[in-house]
XYZ file of N, CA and C in Angstrom:
186
model
N 177.890 164.135 44.433
C 176.962 163.969 44.698
C 177.113 162.848 45.633
N 176.022 162.169 46.026
C 176.209 160.621 47.102
C 175.576 159.846 46.053
N 175.761 158.565 46.204
C 175.892 157.778 45.754
C 174.997 156.504 46.327
N 174.053 156.012 46.417
C 173.412 155.012 47.760
C 174.053 153.590 47.217
N 174.595 153.294 45.609
C 174.796 152.005 45.407
C 176.191 152.476 45.168
N 177.362 153.262 45.921
C 178.807 152.716 45.236
C 179.266 151.215 45.162
N 178.986 150.770 45.736
C 179.812 149.026 46.313
C 178.906 148.854 45.148
N 178.641 148.810 44.046
C 177.980 148.341 42.804
C 179.267 147.985 41.414
N 180.075 149.251 42.016
C 180.639 149.280 40.607
C 182.309 148.888 40.856
N 182.343 148.285 41.463
C 184.153 147.744 42.142
C 184.293 146.268 41.245
N 183.011 145.582 41.703
C 182.240 143.914 40.750
C 182.558 144.468 39.652
N 181.742 145.485 39.163
C 181.046 145.795 38.128
C 182.668 146.213 36.454
N 183.593 147.051 37.814
C 184.536 146.844 36.588
C 185.139 145.346 36.645
N 185.814 144.776 37.803
C 186.065 143.548 37.900
C 185.602 142.539 36.586
N 184.266 142.563 36.931
C 183.795 141.962 35.777
C 183.947 141.923 34.281
N 184.062 143.804 34.287
C 184.285 143.902 32.619
C 185.757 143.488 32.125
N 186.613 143.858 33.482
C 188.278 143.221 32.996
C 188.504 141.993 32.822
N 188.019 140.903 33.046
C 187.747 139.718 32.972
C 187.106 139.248 32.142
N 186.390 140.067 31.190
C 185.469 139.418 30.200
C 186.198 140.418 28.919
N 186.996 141.461 29.176
C 188.015 142.415 28.371
C 186.480 143.482 27.562
N 185.573 143.978 28.523
C 184.636 145.341 27.822
C 184.374 146.014 28.646
N 185.696 146.912 29.359
C 186.250 147.864 29.814
C 185.928 148.718 28.906
N 186.243 149.017 27.439
C 185.374 149.629 26.409
C 184.131 149.830 26.219
N 182.849 148.568 26.876
C 181.950 149.007 26.552
C 181.027 149.488 27.533
N 181.951 149.003 28.748
C 181.278 149.578 29.943
C 181.269 150.846 30.575
N 182.713 151.826 29.970
C 183.240 153.298 29.645
C 181.841 153.932 28.644
N 181.675 152.672 27.663
C 180.926 154.023 26.826
C 179.154 153.440 26.777
N 178.708 152.384 27.609
C 177.826 151.902 28.375
C 176.248 151.349 27.313
N 177.450 150.250 26.312
C 176.717 149.792 25.360
C 176.218 148.246 26.334
N 174.916 147.579 25.188
C 174.542 146.493 25.985
C 174.437 146.480 27.574
N 174.761 145.112 27.635
C 174.646 145.086 29.214
C 175.071 145.970 30.046
N 176.009 146.265 29.374
C 177.058 147.371 29.919
C 176.468 149.048 30.534
N 175.626 148.940 30.176
C 174.746 150.709 30.722
C 174.611 151.090 31.649
N 175.437 151.989 33.061
C 174.847 152.055 33.409
C 173.890 153.599 33.971
N 173.202 153.073 34.287
C 172.578 154.565 34.236
C 172.976 155.868 35.291
N 172.376 157.368 35.211
C 173.030 158.339 36.310
C 172.231 158.806 36.604
N 171.871 158.102 37.857
C 171.061 159.071 39.215
C 171.050 160.305 39.423
N 170.102 161.412 39.521
C 170.450 162.544 39.609
C 169.132 162.347 40.925
N 169.004 164.181 41.627
C 167.954 163.806 42.492
C 166.281 163.863 41.971
N 166.131 163.429 40.754
C 164.874 162.611 40.638
C 164.420 161.211 40.435
N 165.128 160.826 40.374
C 165.723 158.920 40.003
C 166.231 158.941 38.413
N 166.463 157.567 38.377
C 166.913 157.193 37.045
C 166.409 157.894 35.975
N 167.042 158.523 34.831
C 166.677 158.747 34.247
C 167.423 158.300 32.546
N 167.021 157.137 32.156
C 167.525 156.200 30.349
C 168.112 156.670 29.425
N 167.372 158.537 29.432
C 168.029 159.056 28.408
C 169.559 159.933 29.267
N 169.956 159.344 29.931
C 171.183 160.074 30.165
C 172.228 159.715 29.701
N 173.904 159.919 29.680
C 174.550 159.020 29.238
C 175.098 158.098 30.976
N 175.884 157.064 31.000
C 176.265 155.858 31.410
C 176.576 156.695 32.579
N 176.537 156.236 33.870
C 177.436 157.109 34.805
C 179.175 156.346 34.580
N 179.850 157.263 33.595
C 181.118 157.287 34.124
C 181.776 157.397 35.355
N 181.183 158.343 35.852
C 181.372 159.354 36.934
C 181.612 158.431 37.919
N 180.731 157.600 38.462
C 180.859 157.005 39.641
C 181.653 155.274 39.212
N 181.678 155.134 37.952
C 182.481 154.120 37.478
C 183.711 154.279 37.711
N 184.676 155.617 37.388
C 185.828 156.318 37.714
C 186.244 155.697 39.082
N 185.776 156.915 39.630
C 185.952 156.794 41.442
C 186.279 155.654 41.817
N 184.491 155.544 42.303
C 184.194 154.073 42.764
C 184.752 152.357 42.397
N 185.100 151.996 41.147
C 186.020 150.650 40.280
C 187.171 151.538 40.112
N 187.242 151.715 38.735
C 188.824 151.759 38.488
C 189.298 152.364 39.084
N 189.703 153.049 40.331
C 190.476 154.238 40.777
C 190.558 153.631 42.374
N 189.979 151.985 42.673
C 189.301 151.615 43.422
C 190.883 150.189 43.516
N 190.243 150.323 41.907
C 191.219 148.536 41.537
C 192.689 149.405 41.437
N 192.133 150.596 40.575
C 194.434 150.438 40.692
C 194.830 151.786 42.291
């Protein structure tokens, strides 16, 4: 999957770690909801974009 906004995930993970909200980010709760994008655009009823968070945020950080 090609990500247009892959640069947003690393700062997002860093902010979540600082605020001790990494679990909320991965669960997509509250302000930490990251919409997964597909070929038709954003679908709010889809689960949070955990793949992007892992690949472009957590893996780059660690």
